[in-house]
Amino acid sequence: MSNSNTSCKNCENQFDDTYQFCPHCGQKSNDKLTVGILFSNTIKNYFSVDARFFRSFFPLLLKPGYLASKFIEGKRLLYLHPAQLYLFSSIVFFFFFSFKVSKQEREIRESMASENTINQTIDSSNTLNVKDSISASALTERLRENKDKTGLKKEELIKLDSIIKGKGYRRTDFTFFGFNETKVDSLIAINAPDSVITKQMGRNNNTGFLSTKIYTQVLKLYKDNGSLANILHSFYDTIPIALFFLLPIFAFILKLLCYNKGPFVYHLVFAFYYFSYLFSTFIVLLLISFIWPSFPSYLQWLVILSTFIYLCIAVKKFYNHSWFLSFIKSSLATFIYFTIVIPIAIMLLMTFAFLFY
């Protein structure tokens, strides 16, 4: 007597109803949903990924080139996929890195607020007006009396005193925008359109789109009192996306240096795992800096140096090179990447951050 068929609820293919699992997609044939099954499947899936993560994480740190070699050999389910490991490590890194960025942005804003306080204090004493009778020494004395309000340190007061006594203070002593700021301030005060203000700044009627955009952003920066915090924030926001495009460039460099060691995708796998290692190392450095703020800089440099040593060992293991050849190719790849690729990328990112912050 032949068995009847049943239909899979997931892929809708027919199979023998005696099967416990669908031979087409693997789903359980009698997959009745209960609260117990729901949480059981969730826990199983979580610990399955977690086990593969730890199975991959320790070889990543302790066995340079091992994971890439195993992945190329075909063991692709035993360990985390290289792109998955890269994505995980980069997300964790930029999560902790965001705290550093926030602190830096806060320091910049506080610095700019302190400078604005200087300007307001000087403006209140009418030193911008030639007819004003307050002497430079009186102005300096007023700044000293109000140092609790201005937040100025002793060395800052000394520097400011030398500027005031050396010549009459002008706003342009502290700003370098390169246009008549008095006229621009007047236009801003009456809420003039940006097109009118940028024309006063030097924009011509025949100026192209890019130049017009630059004038607009300079005006925006000027209105923000020259604060770079927003630009810095925009710059940091673009780094994760930029690195995802910079990683294949590193793989391409390896392909050029090891052109007879397999197709480009092999080098890409190696780059994914190496960058995952870099992110993991930098995560450790960030955590140490949070716990131990005075972490010696020479130890940080030793850790960074260890990433190059790791690369040399990984290249030797993965490409089956000699130690000497591994060192030479690792040095060339590092030199090309950090002296050519990274500087160009930083300039492009800074330009993008300035134009679109």
mmCIF file of C-alpha atoms in Angstrom:
data_model
loop_
_atom_site.group_PDB
_atom_site.id
_atom_site.type_symbol
_atom_site.label_atom_id
_atom_site.label_comp_id
_atom_site.label_asym_id
_atom_site.label_seq_id
_atom_site.Cartn_x
_atom_site.Cartn_y
_atom_site.Cartn_z
ATOM 1 C CA MET A 1 0.000 0.000 0.000
ATOM 2 C CA SER A 2 1.559 3.264 -1.087
ATOM 3 C CA ASN A 3 1.888 6.198 1.242
ATOM 4 C CA SER A 4 -0.007 9.412 0.538
ATOM 5 C CA ASN A 5 1.626 12.750 -0.040
ATOM 6 C CA THR A 6 1.377 15.945 1.925
ATOM 7 C CA SER A 7 2.205 19.528 1.086
ATOM 8 C CA CYS A 8 4.901 21.523 2.883
ATOM 9 C CA LYS A 9 3.486 24.647 4.497
ATOM 10 C CA ASN A 10 6.735 26.522 3.877
ATOM 11 C CA CYS A 11 7.770 25.741 0.279
ATOM 12 C CA GLU A 12 4.457 24.117 -0.793
ATOM 13 C CA ASN A 13 6.230 21.140 -2.414
ATOM 14 C CA GLN A 14 4.743 17.641 -2.207
ATOM 15 C CA PHE A 15 6.454 14.854 -0.229
ATOM 16 C CA ASP A 16 5.652 11.563 1.495
ATOM 17 C CA ASP A 17 3.600 12.134 4.637
ATOM 18 C CA THR A 18 5.772 9.662 6.547
ATOM 19 C CA TYR A 19 8.672 12.114 6.413
ATOM 20 C CA GLN A 20 9.231 14.161 9.559
ATOM 21 C CA PHE A 21 10.956 16.932 7.612
ATOM 22 C CA CYS A 22 10.398 18.400 4.172
ATOM 23 C CA PRO A 23 13.138 17.071 1.841
ATOM 24 C CA HIS A 24 13.004 20.328 -0.147
ATOM 25 C CA CYS A 25 13.420 23.029 2.510
ATOM 26 C CA GLY A 26 14.028 21.140 5.762
ATOM 27 C CA GLN A 27 11.034 22.457 7.717
ATOM 28 C CA LYS A 28 9.367 20.030 10.137
ATOM 29 C CA SER A 29 6.332 18.440 8.533
ATOM 30 C CA ASN A 30 4.097 18.764 11.606
ATOM 31 C CA ASP A 31 5.311 22.154 12.745
ATOM 32 C CA LYS A 32 2.547 23.101 15.148
ATOM 33 C CA LEU A 33 3.279 26.486 16.668
ATOM 34 C CA THR A 34 3.188 26.690 20.451
ATOM 35 C CA VAL A 35 4.747 29.043 22.983
ATOM 36 C CA GLY A 36 7.262 26.357 23.941
ATOM 37 C CA ILE A 37 8.309 25.731 20.337
ATOM 38 C CA LEU A 38 8.567 29.458 19.671
ATOM 39 C CA PHE A 39 11.029 30.070 22.518
ATOM 40 C CA SER A 40 12.776 26.744 21.980
ATOM 41 C CA ASN A 41 13.561 27.594 18.357
ATOM 42 C CA THR A 42 14.690 31.075 19.337
ATOM 43 C CA ILE A 43 17.095 29.759 21.973
ATOM 44 C CA LYS A 44 18.429 27.045 19.651
ATOM 45 C CA ASN A 45 19.058 29.538 16.864
ATOM 46 C CA TYR A 46 20.762 31.955 19.233
ATOM 47 C CA PHE A 47 23.113 29.380 20.736
ATOM 48 C CA SER A 48 23.831 27.917 17.310
ATOM 49 C CA VAL A 49 25.132 31.299 16.117
ATOM 50 C CA ASP A 50 26.843 31.885 19.459
ATOM 51 C CA ALA A 51 28.701 28.575 19.249
ATOM 52 C CA ARG A 52 29.905 29.338 15.713
ATOM 53 C CA PHE A 53 30.975 32.766 16.850
ATOM 54 C CA PHE A 54 33.225 31.442 19.638
ATOM 55 C CA ARG A 55 34.421 28.693 17.339
ATOM 56 C CA SER A 56 35.519 31.457 14.960
ATOM 57 C CA PHE A 57 36.566 34.205 17.380
ATOM 58 C CA PHE A 58 39.457 32.475 19.121
ATOM 59 C CA PRO A 59 41.075 31.154 15.916
ATOM 60 C CA LEU A 60 40.655 34.646 14.484
ATOM 61 C CA LEU A 61 42.763 36.093 17.301
ATOM 62 C CA LEU A 62 45.212 33.252 17.864
ATOM 63 C CA LYS A 63 45.634 31.582 14.455
ATOM 64 C CA PRO A 64 46.403 34.144 11.724
ATOM 65 C CA GLY A 65 45.186 32.994 8.308
ATOM 66 C CA TYR A 66 43.506 29.878 9.699
ATOM 67 C CA LEU A 67 39.859 30.852 9.141
ATOM 68 C CA ALA A 68 40.520 32.135 5.619
ATOM 69 C CA SER A 69 42.298 28.891 4.720
ATOM 70 C CA LYS A 70 39.494 26.732 6.097
ATOM 71 C CA PHE A 71 36.852 28.778 4.292
ATOM 72 C CA ILE A 72 38.682 28.385 0.983
ATOM 73 C CA GLU A 73 38.992 24.637 1.632
ATOM 74 C CA GLY A 74 35.204 24.419 1.830
ATOM 75 C CA LYS A 75 34.472 24.411 5.581
ATOM 76 C CA ARG A 76 31.936 27.197 5.341
ATOM 77 C CA LEU A 77 29.306 26.193 7.901
ATOM 78 C CA LEU A 78 31.625 25.273 10.755
ATOM 79 C CA TYR A 79 32.744 28.892 11.220
ATOM 80 C CA LEU A 80 31.100 32.283 10.793
ATOM 81 C CA HIS A 81 30.975 33.586 7.245
ATOM 82 C CA PRO A 82 33.790 36.159 6.716
ATOM 83 C CA ALA A 83 31.353 38.937 5.809
ATOM 84 C CA GLN A 84 29.178 38.088 8.820
ATOM 85 C CA LEU A 85 32.171 38.164 11.174
ATOM 86 C CA TYR A 86 33.325 41.463 9.641
ATOM 87 C CA LEU A 87 29.870 42.985 10.034
ATOM 88 C CA PHE A 88 29.578 41.872 13.651
ATOM 89 C CA SER A 89 33.026 43.120 14.693
ATOM 90 C CA SER A 90 32.614 46.452 12.880
ATOM 91 C CA ILE A 91 29.217 47.108 14.491
ATOM 92 C CA VAL A 92 30.612 46.432 17.968
ATOM 93 C CA PHE A 93 33.665 48.601 17.266
ATOM 94 C CA PHE A 94 31.700 51.605 16.023
ATOM 95 C CA PHE A 95 29.284 51.245 18.935
ATOM 96 C CA PHE A 96 32.134 51.767 21.427
ATOM 97 C CA PHE A 97 33.845 54.253 19.131
ATOM 98 C CA SER A 98 30.725 56.442 19.165
ATOM 99 C CA PHE A 99 31.370 57.190 22.853
ATOM 100 C CA LYS A 100 34.823 58.511 21.967
ATOM 101 C CA VAL A 101 33.352 60.587 19.153
ATOM 102 C CA SER A 102 30.688 62.051 21.439
ATOM 103 C CA LYS A 103 33.343 63.062 23.941
ATOM 104 C CA GLN A 104 35.451 64.711 21.253
ATOM 105 C CA GLU A 105 32.463 66.586 19.824
ATOM 106 C CA ARG A 106 31.549 67.778 23.304
ATOM 107 C CA GLU A 107 35.084 69.091 23.884
ATOM 108 C CA ILE A 108 34.983 70.969 20.566
ATOM 109 C CA ARG A 109 31.622 72.538 21.388
ATOM 110 C CA GLU A 110 32.866 73.554 24.842
ATOM 111 C CA SER A 111 35.977 75.079 23.283
ATOM 112 C CA MET A 112 33.878 77.044 20.796
ATOM 113 C CA ALA A 113 31.566 78.181 23.605
ATOM 114 C CA SER A 114 34.603 79.425 25.513
ATOM 115 C CA GLU A 115 35.796 81.374 22.452
ATOM 116 C CA ASN A 116 32.331 82.873 21.991
ATOM 117 C CA THR A 117 32.454 83.976 25.606
ATOM 118 C CA ILE A 118 35.741 85.746 24.879
ATOM 119 C CA ASN A 119 34.162 87.547 21.925
ATOM 120 C CA GLN A 120 31.111 88.556 23.936
ATOM 121 C CA THR A 121 33.237 89.832 26.811
ATOM 122 C CA ILE A 122 35.382 91.909 24.480
ATOM 123 C CA ASP A 123 32.345 93.185 22.577
ATOM 124 C CA SER A 124 30.669 94.225 25.827
ATOM 125 C CA SER A 125 33.667 96.435 26.636
ATOM 126 C CA ASN A 126 33.247 98.276 23.277
ATOM 127 C CA THR A 127 36.824 97.675 22.169
ATOM 128 C CA LEU A 128 35.624 97.232 18.598
ATOM 129 C CA ASN A 129 34.725 100.918 18.508
ATOM 130 C CA VAL A 130 37.637 103.282 17.923
ATOM 131 C CA LYS A 131 35.850 105.908 20.002
ATOM 132 C CA ASP A 132 35.779 103.631 23.000
ATOM 133 C CA SER A 133 37.801 104.874 25.972
ATOM 134 C CA ILE A 134 38.491 101.565 27.649
ATOM 135 C CA SER A 135 42.185 100.798 27.480
ATOM 136 C CA ALA A 136 43.715 97.454 26.687
ATOM 137 C CA SER A 137 44.856 97.020 30.275
ATOM 138 C CA ALA A 138 41.346 97.689 31.581
ATOM 139 C CA LEU A 139 39.969 95.108 29.186
ATOM 140 C CA THR A 140 42.488 92.520 30.347
ATOM 141 C CA GLU A 141 41.646 93.273 33.963
ATOM 142 C CA ARG A 142 37.954 92.771 33.234
ATOM 143 C CA LEU A 143 38.689 89.405 31.687
ATOM 144 C CA ARG A 144 40.626 88.381 34.793
ATOM 145 C CA GLU A 145 37.814 89.480 37.071
ATOM 146 C CA ASN A 146 35.335 87.426 35.066
ATOM 147 C CA LYS A 147 37.501 84.365 34.516
ATOM 148 C CA ASP A 148 35.022 82.216 36.452
ATOM 149 C CA LYS A 149 32.327 83.151 33.945
ATOM 150 C CA THR A 150 34.495 82.947 30.853
ATOM 151 C CA GLY A 151 36.211 79.718 31.856
ATOM 152 C CA LEU A 152 39.562 81.099 30.673
ATOM 153 C CA LYS A 153 42.696 79.499 32.034
ATOM 154 C CA LYS A 154 45.738 81.441 33.200
ATOM 155 C CA GLU A 155 47.782 80.691 30.091
ATOM 156 C CA GLU A 156 44.829 81.681 27.872
ATOM 157 C CA LEU A 157 44.569 85.029 29.670
ATOM 158 C CA ILE A 158 48.279 85.655 29.183
ATOM 159 C CA LYS A 159 48.011 84.895 25.460
ATOM 160 C CA LEU A 160 44.923 87.073 25.104
ATOM 161 C CA ASP A 161 46.624 89.900 26.991
ATOM 162 C CA SER A 162 49.557 89.865 24.575
ATOM 163 C CA ILE A 163 47.175 90.014 21.595
ATOM 164 C CA ILE A 164 45.209 92.936 23.018
ATOM 165 C CA LYS A 165 48.280 94.927 24.005
ATOM 166 C CA GLY A 166 50.048 94.196 20.745
ATOM 167 C CA LYS A 167 47.296 95.700 18.642
ATOM 168 C CA GLY A 168 43.631 96.597 18.790
ATOM 169 C CA TYR A 169 41.402 93.566 18.852
ATOM 170 C CA ARG A 170 39.519 92.712 15.722
ATOM 171 C CA ARG A 171 37.200 89.776 15.204
ATOM 172 C CA THR A 172 39.410 88.596 12.373
ATOM 173 C CA ASP A 173 42.194 87.991 14.920
ATOM 174 C CA PHE A 174 40.470 84.716 15.740
ATOM 175 C CA THR A 175 38.770 83.840 12.450
ATOM 176 C CA PHE A 176 40.187 83.191 9.028
ATOM 177 C CA PHE A 177 37.263 83.106 6.625
ATOM 178 C CA GLY A 178 38.883 85.579 4.224
ATOM 179 C CA PHE A 179 35.985 87.972 3.622
ATOM 180 C CA ASN A 180 34.612 91.191 5.124
ATOM 181 C CA GLU A 181 32.965 89.768 8.200
ATOM 182 C CA THR A 182 31.462 93.075 9.305
ATOM 183 C CA LYS A 183 29.356 93.304 6.132
ATOM 184 C CA VAL A 184 28.440 89.632 6.314
ATOM 185 C CA ASP A 185 27.385 90.047 9.957
ATOM 186 C CA SER A 186 25.165 92.951 8.953
ATOM 187 C CA LEU A 187 23.468 90.876 6.273
ATOM 188 C CA ILE A 188 22.970 87.978 8.678
ATOM 189 C CA ALA A 189 21.492 90.368 11.244
ATOM 190 C CA ILE A 190 18.761 91.466 8.804
ATOM 191 C CA ASN A 191 18.110 87.838 7.728
ATOM 192 C CA ALA A 192 19.293 88.412 4.177
ATOM 193 C CA PRO A 193 19.016 85.411 1.795
ATOM 194 C CA ASP A 194 22.040 83.146 1.616
ATOM 195 C CA SER A 195 22.442 83.988 -2.076
ATOM 196 C CA VAL A 196 22.946 87.656 -1.184
ATOM 197 C CA ILE A 197 25.350 86.884 1.654
ATOM 198 C CA THR A 198 27.482 84.491 -0.391
ATOM 199 C CA LYS A 199 27.715 87.104 -3.122
ATOM 200 C CA GLN A 200 29.119 89.516 -0.549
ATOM 201 C CA MET A 201 31.578 86.767 0.414
ATOM 202 C CA GLY A 202 32.936 86.718 -3.139
ATOM 203 C CA ARG A 203 30.650 84.409 -5.098
ATOM 204 C CA ASN A 204 30.193 85.443 -8.723
ATOM 205 C CA ASN A 205 26.988 85.097 -10.726
ATOM 206 C CA ASN A 206 28.742 82.630 -13.062
ATOM 207 C CA THR A 207 29.952 80.425 -10.220
ATOM 208 C CA GLY A 208 29.288 76.726 -10.860
ATOM 209 C CA PHE A 209 27.301 74.333 -8.705
ATOM 210 C CA LEU A 210 30.277 73.021 -6.723
ATOM 211 C CA SER A 211 31.682 76.486 -5.967
ATOM 212 C CA THR A 212 28.228 77.713 -4.970
ATOM 213 C CA LYS A 213 27.890 74.729 -2.643
ATOM 214 C CA ILE A 214 31.257 75.529 -1.073
ATOM 215 C CA TYR A 215 30.249 79.163 -0.468
ATOM 216 C CA THR A 216 26.975 77.981 1.080
ATOM 217 C CA GLN A 217 28.767 75.570 3.400
ATOM 218 C CA VAL A 218 31.356 78.185 4.390
ATOM 219 C CA LEU A 219 28.495 80.512 5.301
ATOM 220 C CA LYS A 220 26.858 77.729 7.277
ATOM 221 C CA LEU A 221 30.129 77.090 9.094
ATOM 222 C CA TYR A 222 30.499 80.823 9.764
ATOM 223 C CA LYS A 223 27.011 81.026 11.236
ATOM 224 C CA ASP A 224 27.975 78.135 13.516
ATOM 225 C CA ASN A 225 30.880 80.294 14.735
ATOM 226 C CA GLY A 226 33.394 78.097 12.996
ATOM 227 C CA SER A 227 32.384 74.988 14.935
ATOM 228 C CA LEU A 228 33.825 71.816 13.433
ATOM 229 C CA ALA A 229 31.782 69.466 15.622
ATOM 230 C CA ASN A 230 29.058 68.967 13.010
ATOM 231 C CA ILE A 231 31.585 68.343 10.237
ATOM 232 C CA LEU A 232 33.443 65.911 12.471
ATOM 233 C CA HIS A 233 30.190 64.102 13.249
ATOM 234 C CA SER A 234 29.385 63.823 9.531
ATOM 235 C CA PHE A 235 32.917 62.570 8.847
ATOM 236 C CA TYR A 236 32.677 59.808 11.446
ATOM 237 C CA ASP A 237 29.257 58.776 10.159
ATOM 238 C CA THR A 238 30.710 58.029 6.717
ATOM 239 C CA ILE A 239 33.643 55.924 7.953
ATOM 240 C CA PRO A 240 31.775 52.570 8.303
ATOM 241 C CA ILE A 241 30.434 52.818 4.747
ATOM 242 C CA ALA A 242 33.813 53.941 3.419
ATOM 243 C CA LEU A 243 35.603 51.014 5.057
ATOM 244 C CA PHE A 244 33.263 48.579 3.364
ATOM 245 C CA PHE A 245 34.504 49.950 0.034
ATOM 246 C CA LEU A 246 38.120 50.249 1.172
ATOM 247 C CA LEU A 247 38.270 46.582 2.152
ATOM 248 C CA PRO A 248 38.055 45.322 -1.473
ATOM 249 C CA ILE A 249 40.859 47.757 -2.351
ATOM 250 C CA PHE A 250 43.063 46.036 0.228
ATOM 251 C CA ALA A 251 42.073 42.697 -1.300
ATOM 252 C CA PHE A 252 42.978 44.043 -4.733
ATOM 253 C CA ILE A 253 46.425 45.072 -3.452
ATOM 254 C CA LEU A 254 46.914 41.523 -2.178
ATOM 255 C CA LYS A 255 45.789 40.199 -5.549
ATOM 256 C CA LEU A 256 48.463 42.298 -7.284
ATOM 257 C CA LEU A 257 51.139 41.118 -4.862
ATOM 258 C CA CYS A 258 50.001 37.483 -4.950
ATOM 259 C CA TYR A 259 48.531 37.324 -8.456
ATOM 260 C CA ASN A 260 49.060 33.561 -8.873
ATOM 261 C CA LYS A 261 47.418 32.578 -5.593
ATOM 262 C CA GLY A 262 43.822 32.140 -6.698
ATOM 263 C CA PRO A 263 41.011 34.397 -7.921
ATOM 264 C CA PHE A 264 40.176 37.772 -6.417
ATOM 265 C CA VAL A 265 37.489 36.294 -4.148
ATOM 266 C CA TYR A 266 40.183 34.345 -2.242
ATOM 267 C CA HIS A 267 41.954 37.575 -1.368
ATOM 268 C CA LEU A 268 38.620 39.140 -0.450
ATOM 269 C CA VAL A 269 37.968 36.346 2.054
ATOM 270 C CA PHE A 270 41.412 36.950 3.550
ATOM 271 C CA ALA A 271 40.720 40.709 3.782
ATOM 272 C CA PHE A 272 37.364 40.150 5.504
ATOM 273 C CA TYR A 273 38.941 38.031 8.218
ATOM 274 C CA TYR A 274 41.942 40.346 8.630
ATOM 275 C CA PHE A 275 39.759 43.427 8.996
ATOM 276 C CA SER A 276 37.614 41.511 11.490
ATOM 277 C CA TYR A 277 40.787 40.912 13.475
ATOM 278 C CA LEU A 278 41.678 44.620 13.278
ATOM 279 C CA PHE A 279 38.252 45.631 14.560
ATOM 280 C CA SER A 280 38.511 43.095 17.386
ATOM 281 C CA THR A 281 41.913 44.478 18.375
ATOM 282 C CA PHE A 282 40.679 48.059 18.333
ATOM 283 C CA ILE A 283 37.660 47.044 20.417
ATOM 284 C CA VAL A 284 40.049 45.758 23.077
ATOM 285 C CA LEU A 285 42.018 49.022 22.925
ATOM 286 C CA LEU A 286 38.848 51.083 23.320
ATOM 287 C CA LEU A 287 37.675 49.024 26.297
ATOM 288 C CA ILE A 288 41.098 49.404 27.936
ATOM 289 C CA SER A 289 40.998 53.174 27.369
ATOM 290 C CA PHE A 290 37.599 53.332 29.099
ATOM 291 C CA ILE A 291 38.815 51.341 32.088
ATOM 292 C CA TRP A 292 42.367 52.746 32.149
ATOM 293 C CA PRO A 293 42.342 56.310 30.750
ATOM 294 C CA SER A 294 46.082 56.717 31.336
ATOM 295 C CA PHE A 295 46.905 53.608 29.317
ATOM 296 C CA PRO A 296 50.522 54.212 28.163
ATOM 297 C CA SER A 297 50.835 55.238 24.533
ATOM 298 C CA TYR A 298 53.821 52.968 23.971
ATOM 299 C CA LEU A 299 51.667 49.953 24.863
ATOM 300 C CA GLN A 300 49.057 51.133 22.375
ATOM 301 C CA TRP A 301 51.723 51.316 19.689
ATOM 302 C CA LEU A 302 52.916 47.833 20.588
ATOM 303 C CA VAL A 303 49.386 46.522 20.109
ATOM 304 C CA ILE A 304 49.132 48.313 16.754
ATOM 305 C CA LEU A 305 52.524 46.873 15.753
ATOM 306 C CA SER A 306 51.209 43.422 16.630
ATOM 307 C CA THR A 307 48.550 43.801 13.909
ATOM 308 C CA PHE A 308 51.332 44.036 11.316
ATOM 309 C CA ILE A 309 53.050 40.971 12.772
ATOM 310 C CA TYR A 310 49.678 39.208 12.605
ATOM 311 C CA LEU A 311 49.411 40.158 8.931
ATOM 312 C CA CYS A 312 52.852 38.727 8.178
ATOM 313 C CA ILE A 313 51.970 35.416 9.838
ATOM 314 C CA ALA A 314 48.565 35.311 8.140
ATOM 315 C CA VAL A 315 50.106 35.937 4.707
ATOM 316 C CA LYS A 316 52.640 33.164 5.305
ATOM 317 C CA LYS A 317 49.975 30.658 6.369
ATOM 318 C CA PHE A 318 47.363 31.570 3.775
ATOM 319 C CA TYR A 319 49.610 32.061 0.732
ATOM 320 C CA ASN A 320 52.277 29.489 1.710
ATOM 321 C CA HIS A 321 55.092 32.027 1.348
ATOM 322 C CA SER A 322 58.451 32.064 3.046
ATOM 323 C CA TRP A 323 58.921 34.325 6.075
ATOM 324 C CA PHE A 324 60.987 36.801 4.061
ATOM 325 C CA LEU A 325 58.500 36.986 1.192
ATOM 326 C CA SER A 326 55.608 37.261 3.637
ATOM 327 C CA PHE A 327 57.307 40.191 5.366
ATOM 328 C CA ILE A 328 58.043 41.964 2.065
ATOM 329 C CA LYS A 329 54.524 41.563 0.689
ATOM 330 C CA SER A 330 52.895 42.493 3.992
ATOM 331 C CA SER A 331 55.079 45.598 4.184
ATOM 332 C CA LEU A 332 54.225 46.606 0.625
ATOM 333 C CA ALA A 333 50.506 46.059 1.144
ATOM 334 C CA THR A 334 50.562 48.066 4.387
ATOM 335 C CA PHE A 335 52.652 50.866 2.859
ATOM 336 C CA ILE A 336 50.454 51.228 -0.237
ATOM 337 C CA TYR A 337 47.251 51.084 1.771
ATOM 338 C CA PHE A 338 48.199 53.533 4.521
ATOM 339 C CA THR A 339 50.239 56.027 2.499
ATOM 340 C CA ILE A 340 48.123 56.177 -0.668
ATOM 341 C CA VAL A 341 44.663 54.678 -0.222
ATOM 342 C CA ILE A 342 43.852 55.898 3.301
ATOM 343 C CA PRO A 343 45.019 59.547 2.802
ATOM 344 C CA ILE A 344 42.996 59.819 -0.414
ATOM 345 C CA ALA A 345 39.986 58.309 1.335
ATOM 346 C CA ILE A 346 40.313 60.743 4.256
ATOM 347 C CA MET A 347 40.430 63.736 1.904
ATOM 348 C CA LEU A 348 37.357 62.502 0.049
ATOM 349 C CA LEU A 349 35.488 61.845 3.288
ATOM 350 C CA MET A 350 36.383 65.265 4.703
ATOM 351 C CA THR A 351 35.236 66.911 1.488
ATOM 352 C CA PHE A 352 31.986 64.946 1.576
ATOM 353 C CA ALA A 353 31.496 65.730 5.268
ATOM 354 C CA PHE A 354 32.033 69.463 4.660
ATOM 355 C CA LEU A 355 29.709 69.612 1.652
ATOM 356 C CA PHE A 356 26.855 67.657 3.219
ATOM 357 C CA TYR A 357 27.062 68.132 6.993
#
